[in-house]
JSON list of C-alpha atoms in Angstrom, two decimals:
[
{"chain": "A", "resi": 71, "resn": "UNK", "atom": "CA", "xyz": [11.65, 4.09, -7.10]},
{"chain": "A", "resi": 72, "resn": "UNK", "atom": "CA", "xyz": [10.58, 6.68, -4.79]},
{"chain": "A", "resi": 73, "resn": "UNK", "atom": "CA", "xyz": [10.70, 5.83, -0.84]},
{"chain": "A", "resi": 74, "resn": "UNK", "atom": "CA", "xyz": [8.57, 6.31, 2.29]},
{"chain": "A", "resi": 75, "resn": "UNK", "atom": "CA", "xyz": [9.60, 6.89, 5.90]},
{"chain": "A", "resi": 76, "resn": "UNK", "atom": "CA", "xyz": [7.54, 7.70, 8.84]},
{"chain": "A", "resi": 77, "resn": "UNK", "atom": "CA", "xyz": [8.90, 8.69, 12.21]},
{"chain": "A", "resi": 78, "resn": "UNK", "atom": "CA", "xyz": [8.44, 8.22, 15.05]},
{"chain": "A", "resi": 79, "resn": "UNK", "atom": "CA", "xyz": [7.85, 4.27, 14.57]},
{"chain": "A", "resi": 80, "resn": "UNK", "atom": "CA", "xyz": [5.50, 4.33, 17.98]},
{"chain": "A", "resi": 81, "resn": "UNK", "atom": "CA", "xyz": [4.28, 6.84, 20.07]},
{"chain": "A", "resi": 82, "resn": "UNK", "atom": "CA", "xyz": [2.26, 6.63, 23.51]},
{"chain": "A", "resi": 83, "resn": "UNK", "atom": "CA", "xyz": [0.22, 10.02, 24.47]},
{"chain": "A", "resi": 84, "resn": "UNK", "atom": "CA", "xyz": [-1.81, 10.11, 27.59]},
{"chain": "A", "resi": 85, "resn": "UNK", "atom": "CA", "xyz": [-5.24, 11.23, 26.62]},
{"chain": "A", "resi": 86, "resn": "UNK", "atom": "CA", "xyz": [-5.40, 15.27, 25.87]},
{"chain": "A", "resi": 87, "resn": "UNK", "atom": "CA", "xyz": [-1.81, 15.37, 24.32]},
{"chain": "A", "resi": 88, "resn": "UNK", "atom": "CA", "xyz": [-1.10, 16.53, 20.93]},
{"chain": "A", "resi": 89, "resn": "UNK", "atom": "CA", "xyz": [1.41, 14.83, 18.67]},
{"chain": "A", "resi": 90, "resn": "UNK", "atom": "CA", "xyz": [3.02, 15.01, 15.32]},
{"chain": "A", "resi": 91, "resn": "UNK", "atom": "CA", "xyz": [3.63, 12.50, 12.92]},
{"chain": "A", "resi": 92, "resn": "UNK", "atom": "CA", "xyz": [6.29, 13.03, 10.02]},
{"chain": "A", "resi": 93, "resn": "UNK", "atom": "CA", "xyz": [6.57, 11.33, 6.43]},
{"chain": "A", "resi": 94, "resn": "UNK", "atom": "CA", "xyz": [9.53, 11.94, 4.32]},
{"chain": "A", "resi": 95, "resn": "UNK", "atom": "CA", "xyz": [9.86, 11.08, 0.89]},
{"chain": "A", "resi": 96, "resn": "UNK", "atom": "CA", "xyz": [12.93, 10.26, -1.60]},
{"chain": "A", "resi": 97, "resn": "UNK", "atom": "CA", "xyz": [11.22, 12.16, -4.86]},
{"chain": "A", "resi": 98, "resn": "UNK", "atom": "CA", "xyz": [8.76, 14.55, -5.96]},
{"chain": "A", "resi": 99, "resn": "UNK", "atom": "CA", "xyz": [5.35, 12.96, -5.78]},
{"chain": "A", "resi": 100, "resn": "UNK", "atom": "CA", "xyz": [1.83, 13.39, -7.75]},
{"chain": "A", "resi": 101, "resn": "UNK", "atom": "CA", "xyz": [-0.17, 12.14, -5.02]},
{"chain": "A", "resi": 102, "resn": "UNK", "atom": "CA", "xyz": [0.43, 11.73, -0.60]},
{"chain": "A", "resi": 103, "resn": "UNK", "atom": "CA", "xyz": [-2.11, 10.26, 1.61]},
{"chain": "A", "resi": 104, "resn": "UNK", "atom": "CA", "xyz": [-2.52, 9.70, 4.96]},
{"chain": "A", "resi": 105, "resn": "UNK", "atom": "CA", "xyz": [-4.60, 6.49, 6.49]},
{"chain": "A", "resi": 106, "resn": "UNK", "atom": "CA", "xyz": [-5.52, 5.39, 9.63]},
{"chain": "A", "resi": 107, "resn": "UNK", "atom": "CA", "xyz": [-5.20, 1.96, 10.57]},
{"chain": "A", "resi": 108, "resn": "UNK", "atom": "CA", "xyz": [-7.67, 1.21, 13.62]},
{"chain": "A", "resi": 109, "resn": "UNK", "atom": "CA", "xyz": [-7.30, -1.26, 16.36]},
{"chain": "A", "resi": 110, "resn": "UNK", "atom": "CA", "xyz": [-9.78, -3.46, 14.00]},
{"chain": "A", "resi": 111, "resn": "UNK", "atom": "CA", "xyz": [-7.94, -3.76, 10.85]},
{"chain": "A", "resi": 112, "resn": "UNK", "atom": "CA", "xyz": [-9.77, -1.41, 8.78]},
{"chain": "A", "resi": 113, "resn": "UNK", "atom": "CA", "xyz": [-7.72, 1.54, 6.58]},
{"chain": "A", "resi": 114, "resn": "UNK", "atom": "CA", "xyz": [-9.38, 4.60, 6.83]},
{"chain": "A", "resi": 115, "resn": "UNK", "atom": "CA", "xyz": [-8.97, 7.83, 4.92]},
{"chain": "A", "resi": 116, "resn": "UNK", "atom": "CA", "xyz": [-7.61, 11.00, 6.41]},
{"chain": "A", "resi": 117, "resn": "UNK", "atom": "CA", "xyz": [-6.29, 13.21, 3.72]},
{"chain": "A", "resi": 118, "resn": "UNK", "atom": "CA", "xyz": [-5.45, 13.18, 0.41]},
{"chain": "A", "resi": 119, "resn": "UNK", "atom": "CA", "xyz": [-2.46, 16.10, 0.57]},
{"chain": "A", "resi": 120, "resn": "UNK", "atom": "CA", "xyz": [-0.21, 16.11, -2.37]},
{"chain": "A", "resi": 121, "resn": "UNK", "atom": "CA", "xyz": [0.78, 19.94, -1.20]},
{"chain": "A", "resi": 122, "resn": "UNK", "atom": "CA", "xyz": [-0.34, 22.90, 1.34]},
{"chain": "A", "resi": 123, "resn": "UNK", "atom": "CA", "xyz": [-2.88, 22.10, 3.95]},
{"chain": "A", "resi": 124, "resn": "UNK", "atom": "CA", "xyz": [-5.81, 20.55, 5.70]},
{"chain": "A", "resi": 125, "resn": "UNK", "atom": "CA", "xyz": [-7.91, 20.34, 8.39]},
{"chain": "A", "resi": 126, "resn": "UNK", "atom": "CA", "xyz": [-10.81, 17.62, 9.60]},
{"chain": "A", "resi": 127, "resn": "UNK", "atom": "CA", "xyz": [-11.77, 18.03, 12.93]},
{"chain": "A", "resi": 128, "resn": "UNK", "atom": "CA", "xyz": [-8.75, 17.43, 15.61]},
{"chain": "A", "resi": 129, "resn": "UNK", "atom": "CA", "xyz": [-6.74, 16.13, 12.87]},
{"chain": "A", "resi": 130, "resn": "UNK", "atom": "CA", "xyz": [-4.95, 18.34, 10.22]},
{"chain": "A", "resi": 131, "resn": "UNK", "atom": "CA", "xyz": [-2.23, 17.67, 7.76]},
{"chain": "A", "resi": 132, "resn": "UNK", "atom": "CA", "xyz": [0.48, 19.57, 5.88]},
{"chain": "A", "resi": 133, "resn": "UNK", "atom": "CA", "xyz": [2.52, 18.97, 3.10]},
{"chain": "A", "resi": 134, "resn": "UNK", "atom": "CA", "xyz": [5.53, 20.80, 1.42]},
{"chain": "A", "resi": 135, "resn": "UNK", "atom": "CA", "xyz": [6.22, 19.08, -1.57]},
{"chain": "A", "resi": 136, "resn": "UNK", "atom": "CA", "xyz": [9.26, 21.12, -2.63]},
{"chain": "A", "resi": 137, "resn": "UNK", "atom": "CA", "xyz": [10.81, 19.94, 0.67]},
{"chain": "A", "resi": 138, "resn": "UNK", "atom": "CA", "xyz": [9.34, 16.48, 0.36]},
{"chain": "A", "resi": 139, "resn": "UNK", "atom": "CA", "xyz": [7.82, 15.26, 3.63]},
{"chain": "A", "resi": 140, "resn": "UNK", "atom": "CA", "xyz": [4.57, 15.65, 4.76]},
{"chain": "A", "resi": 141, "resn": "UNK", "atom": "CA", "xyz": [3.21, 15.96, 8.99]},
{"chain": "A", "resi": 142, "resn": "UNK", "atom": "CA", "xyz": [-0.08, 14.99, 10.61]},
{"chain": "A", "resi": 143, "resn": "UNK", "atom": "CA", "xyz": [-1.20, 16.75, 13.43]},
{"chain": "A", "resi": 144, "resn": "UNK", "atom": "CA", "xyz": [-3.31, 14.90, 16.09]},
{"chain": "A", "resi": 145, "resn": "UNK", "atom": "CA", "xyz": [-4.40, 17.60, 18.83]},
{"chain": "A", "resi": 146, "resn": "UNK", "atom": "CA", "xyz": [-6.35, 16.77, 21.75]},
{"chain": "A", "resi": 147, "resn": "UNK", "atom": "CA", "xyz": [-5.85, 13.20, 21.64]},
{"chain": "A", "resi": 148, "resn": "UNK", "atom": "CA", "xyz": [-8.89, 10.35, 22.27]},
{"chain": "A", "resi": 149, "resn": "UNK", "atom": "CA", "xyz": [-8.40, 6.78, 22.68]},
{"chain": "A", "resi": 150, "resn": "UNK", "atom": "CA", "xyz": [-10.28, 6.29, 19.46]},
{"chain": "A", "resi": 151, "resn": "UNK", "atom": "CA", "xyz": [-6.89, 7.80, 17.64]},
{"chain": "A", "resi": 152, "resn": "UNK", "atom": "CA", "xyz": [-5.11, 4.17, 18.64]},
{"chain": "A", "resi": 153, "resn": "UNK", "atom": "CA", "xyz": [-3.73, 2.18, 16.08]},
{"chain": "A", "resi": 154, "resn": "UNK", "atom": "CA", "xyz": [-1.60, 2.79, 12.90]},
{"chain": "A", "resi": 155, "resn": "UNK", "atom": "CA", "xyz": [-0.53, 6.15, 10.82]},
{"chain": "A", "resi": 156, "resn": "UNK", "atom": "CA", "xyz": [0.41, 5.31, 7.06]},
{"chain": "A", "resi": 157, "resn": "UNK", "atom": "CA", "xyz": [1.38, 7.81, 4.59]},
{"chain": "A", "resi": 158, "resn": "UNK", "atom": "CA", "xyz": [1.77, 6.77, 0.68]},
{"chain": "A", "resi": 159, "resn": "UNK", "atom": "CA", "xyz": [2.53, 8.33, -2.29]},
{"chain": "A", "resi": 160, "resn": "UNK", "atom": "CA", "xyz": [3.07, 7.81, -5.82]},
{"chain": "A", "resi": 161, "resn": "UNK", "atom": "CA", "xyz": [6.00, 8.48, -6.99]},
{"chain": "A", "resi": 162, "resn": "UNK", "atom": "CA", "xyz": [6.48, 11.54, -10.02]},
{"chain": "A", "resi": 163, "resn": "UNK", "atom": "CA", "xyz": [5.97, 9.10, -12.97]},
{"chain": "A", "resi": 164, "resn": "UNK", "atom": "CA", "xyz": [2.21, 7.97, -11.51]},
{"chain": "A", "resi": 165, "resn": "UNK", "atom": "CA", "xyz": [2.28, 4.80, -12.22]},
{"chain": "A", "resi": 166, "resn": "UNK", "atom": "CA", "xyz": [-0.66, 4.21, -10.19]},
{"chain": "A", "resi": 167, "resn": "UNK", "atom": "CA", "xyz": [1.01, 2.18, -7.87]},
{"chain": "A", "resi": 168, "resn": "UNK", "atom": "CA", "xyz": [1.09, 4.05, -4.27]},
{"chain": "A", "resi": 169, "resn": "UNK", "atom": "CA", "xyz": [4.44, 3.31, -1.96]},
{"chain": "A", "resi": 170, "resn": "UNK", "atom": "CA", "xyz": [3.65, 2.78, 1.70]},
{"chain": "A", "resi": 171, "resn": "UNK", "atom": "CA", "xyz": [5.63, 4.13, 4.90]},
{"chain": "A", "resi": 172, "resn": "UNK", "atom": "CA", "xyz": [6.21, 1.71, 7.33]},
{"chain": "A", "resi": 173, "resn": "UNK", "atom": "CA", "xyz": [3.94, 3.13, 9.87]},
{"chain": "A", "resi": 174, "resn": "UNK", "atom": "CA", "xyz": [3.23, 4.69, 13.62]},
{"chain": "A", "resi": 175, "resn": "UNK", "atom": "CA", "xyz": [1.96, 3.31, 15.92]},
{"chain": "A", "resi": 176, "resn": "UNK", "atom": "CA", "xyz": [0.37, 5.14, 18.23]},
{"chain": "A", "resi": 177, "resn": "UNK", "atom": "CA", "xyz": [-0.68, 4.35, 21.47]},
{"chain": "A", "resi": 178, "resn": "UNK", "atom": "CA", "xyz": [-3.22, 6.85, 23.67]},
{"chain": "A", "resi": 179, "resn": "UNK", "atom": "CA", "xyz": [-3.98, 5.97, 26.97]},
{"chain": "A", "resi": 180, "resn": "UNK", "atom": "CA", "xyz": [-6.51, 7.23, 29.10]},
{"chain": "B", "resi": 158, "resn": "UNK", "atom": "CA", "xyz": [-21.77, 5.15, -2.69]},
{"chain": "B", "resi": 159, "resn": "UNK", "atom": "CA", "xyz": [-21.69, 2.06, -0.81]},
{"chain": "B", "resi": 160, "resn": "UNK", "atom": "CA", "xyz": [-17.05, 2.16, -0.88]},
{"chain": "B", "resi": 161, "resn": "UNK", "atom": "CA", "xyz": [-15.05, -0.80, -1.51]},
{"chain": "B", "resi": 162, "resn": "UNK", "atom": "CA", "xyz": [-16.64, -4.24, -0.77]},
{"chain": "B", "resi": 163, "resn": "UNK", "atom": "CA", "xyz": [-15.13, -7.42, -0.21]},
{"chain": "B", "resi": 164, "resn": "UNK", "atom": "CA", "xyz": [-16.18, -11.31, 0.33]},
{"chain": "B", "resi": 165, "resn": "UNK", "atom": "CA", "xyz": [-15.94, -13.01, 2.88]},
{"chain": "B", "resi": 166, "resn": "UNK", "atom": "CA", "xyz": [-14.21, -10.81, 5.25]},
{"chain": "B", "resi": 167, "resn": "UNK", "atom": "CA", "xyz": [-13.27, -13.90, 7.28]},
{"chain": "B", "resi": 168, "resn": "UNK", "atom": "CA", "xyz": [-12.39, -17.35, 5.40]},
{"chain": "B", "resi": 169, "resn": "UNK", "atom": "CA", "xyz": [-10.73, -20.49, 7.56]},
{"chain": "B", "resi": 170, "resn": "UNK", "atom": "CA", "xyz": [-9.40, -22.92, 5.37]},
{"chain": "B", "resi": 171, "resn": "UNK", "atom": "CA", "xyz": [-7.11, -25.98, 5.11]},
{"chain": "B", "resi": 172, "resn": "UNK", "atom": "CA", "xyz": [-3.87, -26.22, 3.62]},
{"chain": "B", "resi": 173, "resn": "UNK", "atom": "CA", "xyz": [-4.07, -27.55, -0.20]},
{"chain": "B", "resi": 174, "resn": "UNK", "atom": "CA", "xyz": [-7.74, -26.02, -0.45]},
{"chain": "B", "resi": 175, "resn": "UNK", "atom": "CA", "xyz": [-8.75, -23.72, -2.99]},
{"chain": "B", "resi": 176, "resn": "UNK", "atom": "CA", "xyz": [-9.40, -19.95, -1.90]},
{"chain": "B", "resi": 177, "resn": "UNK", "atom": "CA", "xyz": [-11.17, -17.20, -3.78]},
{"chain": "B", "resi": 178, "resn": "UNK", "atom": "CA", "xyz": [-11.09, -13.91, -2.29]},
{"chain": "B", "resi": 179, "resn": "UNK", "atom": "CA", "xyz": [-14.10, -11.27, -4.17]},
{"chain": "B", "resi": 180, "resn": "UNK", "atom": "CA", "xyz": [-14.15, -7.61, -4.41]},
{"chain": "B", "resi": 181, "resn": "UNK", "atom": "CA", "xyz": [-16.31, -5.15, -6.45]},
{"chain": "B", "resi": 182, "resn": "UNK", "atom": "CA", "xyz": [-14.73, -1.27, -6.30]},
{"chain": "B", "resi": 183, "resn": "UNK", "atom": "CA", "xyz": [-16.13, 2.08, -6.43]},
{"chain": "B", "resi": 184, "resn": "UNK", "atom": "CA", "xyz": [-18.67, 2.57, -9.15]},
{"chain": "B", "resi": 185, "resn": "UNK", "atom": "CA", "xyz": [-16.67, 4.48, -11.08]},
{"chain": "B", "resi": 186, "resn": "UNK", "atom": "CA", "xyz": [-12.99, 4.31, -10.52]},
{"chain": "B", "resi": 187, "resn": "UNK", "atom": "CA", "xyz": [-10.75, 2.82, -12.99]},
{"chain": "B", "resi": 188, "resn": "UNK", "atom": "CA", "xyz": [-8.17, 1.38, -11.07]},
{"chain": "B", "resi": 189, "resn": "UNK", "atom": "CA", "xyz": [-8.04, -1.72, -9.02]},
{"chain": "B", "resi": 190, "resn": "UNK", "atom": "CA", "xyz": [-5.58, -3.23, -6.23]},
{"chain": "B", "resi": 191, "resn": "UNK", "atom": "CA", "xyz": [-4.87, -6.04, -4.62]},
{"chain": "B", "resi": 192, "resn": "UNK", "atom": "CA", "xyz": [-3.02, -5.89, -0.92]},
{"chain": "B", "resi": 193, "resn": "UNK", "atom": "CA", "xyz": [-1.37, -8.34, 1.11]},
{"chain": "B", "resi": 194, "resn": "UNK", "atom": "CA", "xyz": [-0.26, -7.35, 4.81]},
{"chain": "B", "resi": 195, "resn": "UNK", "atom": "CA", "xyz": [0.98, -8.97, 7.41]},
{"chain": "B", "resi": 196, "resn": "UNK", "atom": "CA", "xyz": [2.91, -8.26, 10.74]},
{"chain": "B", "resi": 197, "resn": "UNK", "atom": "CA", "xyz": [6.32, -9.70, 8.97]},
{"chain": "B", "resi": 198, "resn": "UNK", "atom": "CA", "xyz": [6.30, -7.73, 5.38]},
{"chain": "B", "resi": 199, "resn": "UNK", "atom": "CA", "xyz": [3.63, -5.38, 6.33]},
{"chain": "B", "resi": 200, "resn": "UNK", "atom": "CA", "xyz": [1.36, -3.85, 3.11]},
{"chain": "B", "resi": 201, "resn": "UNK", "atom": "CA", "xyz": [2.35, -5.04, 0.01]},
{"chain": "B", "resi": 202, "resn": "UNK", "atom": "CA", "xyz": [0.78, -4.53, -3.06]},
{"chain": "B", "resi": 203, "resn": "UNK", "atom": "CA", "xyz": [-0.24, -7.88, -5.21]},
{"chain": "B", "resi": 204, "resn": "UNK", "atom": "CA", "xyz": [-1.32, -6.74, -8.40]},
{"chain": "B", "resi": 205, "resn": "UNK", "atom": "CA", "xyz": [-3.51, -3.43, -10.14]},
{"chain": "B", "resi": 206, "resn": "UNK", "atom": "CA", "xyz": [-5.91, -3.54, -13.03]},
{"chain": "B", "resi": 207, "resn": "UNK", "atom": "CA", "xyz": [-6.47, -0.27, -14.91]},
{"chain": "B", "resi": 208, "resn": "UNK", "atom": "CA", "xyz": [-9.66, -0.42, -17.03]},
{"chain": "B", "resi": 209, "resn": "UNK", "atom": "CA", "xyz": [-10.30, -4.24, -16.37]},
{"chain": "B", "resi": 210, "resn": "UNK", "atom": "CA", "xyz": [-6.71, -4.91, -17.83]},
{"chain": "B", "resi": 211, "resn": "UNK", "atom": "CA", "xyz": [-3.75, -6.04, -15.41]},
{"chain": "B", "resi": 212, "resn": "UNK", "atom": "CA", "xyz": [-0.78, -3.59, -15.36]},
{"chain": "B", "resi": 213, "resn": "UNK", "atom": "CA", "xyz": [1.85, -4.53, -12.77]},
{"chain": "B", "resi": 214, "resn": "UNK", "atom": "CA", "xyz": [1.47, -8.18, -10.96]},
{"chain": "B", "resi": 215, "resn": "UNK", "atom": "CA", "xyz": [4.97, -7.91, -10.20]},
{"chain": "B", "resi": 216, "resn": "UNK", "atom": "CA", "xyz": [3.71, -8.15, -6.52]},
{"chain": "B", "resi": 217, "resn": "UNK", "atom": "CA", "xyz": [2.55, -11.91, -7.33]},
{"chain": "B", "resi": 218, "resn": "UNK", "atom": "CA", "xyz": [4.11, -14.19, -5.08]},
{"chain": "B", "resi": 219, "resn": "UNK", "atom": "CA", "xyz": [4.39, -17.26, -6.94]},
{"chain": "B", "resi": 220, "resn": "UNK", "atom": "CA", "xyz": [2.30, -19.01, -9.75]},
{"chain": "B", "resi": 221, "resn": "UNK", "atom": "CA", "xyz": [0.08, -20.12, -7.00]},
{"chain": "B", "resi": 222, "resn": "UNK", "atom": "CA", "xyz": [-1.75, -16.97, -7.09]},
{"chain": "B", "resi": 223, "resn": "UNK", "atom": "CA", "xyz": [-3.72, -14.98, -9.95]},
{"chain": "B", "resi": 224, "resn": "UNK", "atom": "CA", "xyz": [-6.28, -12.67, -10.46]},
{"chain": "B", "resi": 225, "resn": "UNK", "atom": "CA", "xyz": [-8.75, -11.40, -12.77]},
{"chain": "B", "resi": 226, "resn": "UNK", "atom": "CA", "xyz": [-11.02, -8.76, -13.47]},
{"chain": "B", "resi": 227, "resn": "UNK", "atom": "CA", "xyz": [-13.55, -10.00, -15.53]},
{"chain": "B", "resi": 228, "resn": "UNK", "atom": "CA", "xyz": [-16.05, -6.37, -15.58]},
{"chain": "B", "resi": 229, "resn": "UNK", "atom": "CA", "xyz": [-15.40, -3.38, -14.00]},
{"chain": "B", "resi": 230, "resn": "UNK", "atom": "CA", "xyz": [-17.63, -4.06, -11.15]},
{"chain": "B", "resi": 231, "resn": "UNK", "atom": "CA", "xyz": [-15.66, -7.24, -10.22]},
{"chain": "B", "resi": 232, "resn": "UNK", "atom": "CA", "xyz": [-12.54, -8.44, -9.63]},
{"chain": "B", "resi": 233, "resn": "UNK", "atom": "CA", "xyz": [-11.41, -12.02, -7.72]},
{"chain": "B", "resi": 234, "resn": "UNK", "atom": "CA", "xyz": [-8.08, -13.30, -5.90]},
{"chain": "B", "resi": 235, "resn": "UNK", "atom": "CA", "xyz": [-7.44, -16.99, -6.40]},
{"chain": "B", "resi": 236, "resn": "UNK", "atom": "CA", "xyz": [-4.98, -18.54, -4.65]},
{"chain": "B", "resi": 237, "resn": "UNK", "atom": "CA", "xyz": [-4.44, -22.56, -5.40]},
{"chain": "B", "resi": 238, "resn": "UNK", "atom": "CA", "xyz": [-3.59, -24.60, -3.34]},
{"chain": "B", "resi": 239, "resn": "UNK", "atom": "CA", "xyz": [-2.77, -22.97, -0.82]},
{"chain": "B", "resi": 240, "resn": "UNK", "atom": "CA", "xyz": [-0.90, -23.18, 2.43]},
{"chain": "B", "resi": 241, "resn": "UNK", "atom": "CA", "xyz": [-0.05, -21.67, 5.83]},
{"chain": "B", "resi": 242, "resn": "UNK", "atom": "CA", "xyz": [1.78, -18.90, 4.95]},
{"chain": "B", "resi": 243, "resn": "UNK", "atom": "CA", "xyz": [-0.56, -17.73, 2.76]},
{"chain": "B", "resi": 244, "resn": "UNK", "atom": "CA", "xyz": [-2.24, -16.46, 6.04]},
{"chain": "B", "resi": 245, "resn": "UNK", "atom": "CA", "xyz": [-3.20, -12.40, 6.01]},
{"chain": "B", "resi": 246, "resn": "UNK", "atom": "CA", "xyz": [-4.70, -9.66, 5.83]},
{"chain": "B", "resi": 247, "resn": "UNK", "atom": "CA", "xyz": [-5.95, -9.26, 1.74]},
{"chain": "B", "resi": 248, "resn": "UNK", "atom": "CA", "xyz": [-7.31, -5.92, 1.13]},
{"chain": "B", "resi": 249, "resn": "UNK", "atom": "CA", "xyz": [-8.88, -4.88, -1.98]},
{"chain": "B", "resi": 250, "resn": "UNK", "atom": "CA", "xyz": [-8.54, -0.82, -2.92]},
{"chain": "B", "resi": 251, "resn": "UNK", "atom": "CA", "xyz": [-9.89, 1.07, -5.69]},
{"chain": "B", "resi": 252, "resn": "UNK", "atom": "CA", "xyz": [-9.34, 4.64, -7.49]},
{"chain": "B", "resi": 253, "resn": "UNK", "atom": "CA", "xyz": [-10.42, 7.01, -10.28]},
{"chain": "B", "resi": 254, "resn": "UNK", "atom": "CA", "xyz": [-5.99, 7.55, -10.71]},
{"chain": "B", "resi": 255, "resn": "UNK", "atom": "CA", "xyz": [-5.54, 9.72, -7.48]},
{"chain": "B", "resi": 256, "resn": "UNK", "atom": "CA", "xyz": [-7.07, 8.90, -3.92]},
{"chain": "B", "resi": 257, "resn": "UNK", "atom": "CA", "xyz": [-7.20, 5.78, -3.05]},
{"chain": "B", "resi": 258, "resn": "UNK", "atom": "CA", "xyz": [-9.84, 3.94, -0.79]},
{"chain": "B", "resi": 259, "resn": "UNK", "atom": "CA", "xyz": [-9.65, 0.36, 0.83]},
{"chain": "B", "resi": 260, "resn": "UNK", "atom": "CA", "xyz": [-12.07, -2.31, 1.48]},
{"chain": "B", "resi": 261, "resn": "UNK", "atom": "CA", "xyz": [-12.16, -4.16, 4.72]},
{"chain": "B", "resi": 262, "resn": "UNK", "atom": "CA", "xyz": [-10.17, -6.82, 3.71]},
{"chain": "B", "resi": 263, "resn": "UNK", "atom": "CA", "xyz": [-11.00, -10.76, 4.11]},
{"chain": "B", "resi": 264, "resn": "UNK", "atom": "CA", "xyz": [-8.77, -12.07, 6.63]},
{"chain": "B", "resi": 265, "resn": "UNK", "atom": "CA", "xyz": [-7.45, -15.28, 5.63]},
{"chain": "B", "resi": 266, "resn": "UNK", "atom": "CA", "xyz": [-6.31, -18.49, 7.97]},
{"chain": "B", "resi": 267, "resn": "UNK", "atom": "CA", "xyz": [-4.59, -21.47, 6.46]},
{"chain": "B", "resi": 268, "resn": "UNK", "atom": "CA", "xyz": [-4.63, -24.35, 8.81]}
]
């Protein structure tokens, strides 16, 4: 089945820094997401990107599918951003089951 | 739309108890998941219902656990008896087939 990594596994960014966060993936995939895991538990969110690019706010994502990895972008950093990066995808024959990265931690002090 | 909702989001139990963990998804979508995560193994996916019907529980640990999906407003995580190491994170996700959204998760404590 397809495969997920993230790198870097942790990060620490002094407020105001800008960082990228990479996701690489075995296999051509239907669907990629990115989540936010905050210091509280809760998954939040941030794109669904299966290919080209988005923007919310200080955050923005891009994916190249025919390359197969996927970045977040975190600019201007806040100490809100703490906590944990997961992308997922399903894999090219949907199954509806999505595969999980292992994570980033990131870590922005102030 | 109110998102994913789960019950209780905190539950403190004792080993050989019975636990049942609730969730009703998205009005709407037509897929359900059950999560597991904790700091060892991470997220790991328990089980998914498509249209009230269970399609991979390959993620199961052992017989201890099972789950149903009686409606497609509903769906509950049983785990009996359980014990210690049962002790996580369970999140509950729904989908119409292509994004994905998470509940809050009941976080579980086997004494």
């Amino acid at each position: 089945g397809i495969q997920v990594e993230q790198s870097p596994p942790d990060l620490i960014l002094q407020e105001g820094a800008n960082s990228t966060l990479r996701c690489n993936f075995s296999d051509s995939v239907n669907n990629l997401q990115w989540f936010h895991q905050n210091p509280w538990g809760q998954l939040i969110n941030l794109f669904y990107i299966p290919s080209g690019t988005k923007q919310n706010g200080r955050l923005s994502a891009t994916t190249v599918a025919t390359e197969r990895y996927s970045l977040l972008y975190i600019s201007s950093s806040q100490t809100t951003d703490s906590g944990v990066y997961f992308c997922a995808a399903y894999g090219s024959s949907n199954t509806g089951k999505l595969i999980f990265g292992q994570g980033t931690t990131l870590q922005v002090k102030p | 739309d109110a998102g994913v909702i789960q019950s209780p989001r905190h539950e403190v139990t004792e080993m050989g108890q019975e636990v049942t963990l609730r969730c009703k998804p998205i009005s709407g979508h037509d897929y359900l998941f059950w999560y597991r995560q904790t700091m060892m193994r991470g997220l790991e996916l328990l089980i998914y219902f498509n249209n009230n019907v269970p399609i991979d529980d390959s993620g199961m640990p052992e017989d201890r656990f099972s789950a149903k999906m009686p409606n497609a407003s509903f769906s509950t995580l049983k785990i009996q008896p359980s014990e210690p190491r049962d002790s996580a994170v369970y999140f509950c996700a729904s989908s119409s087939g292509v994004e994905q959204f998470f509940g809050p998760g009941t976080r579980l404590t086997v004494l």
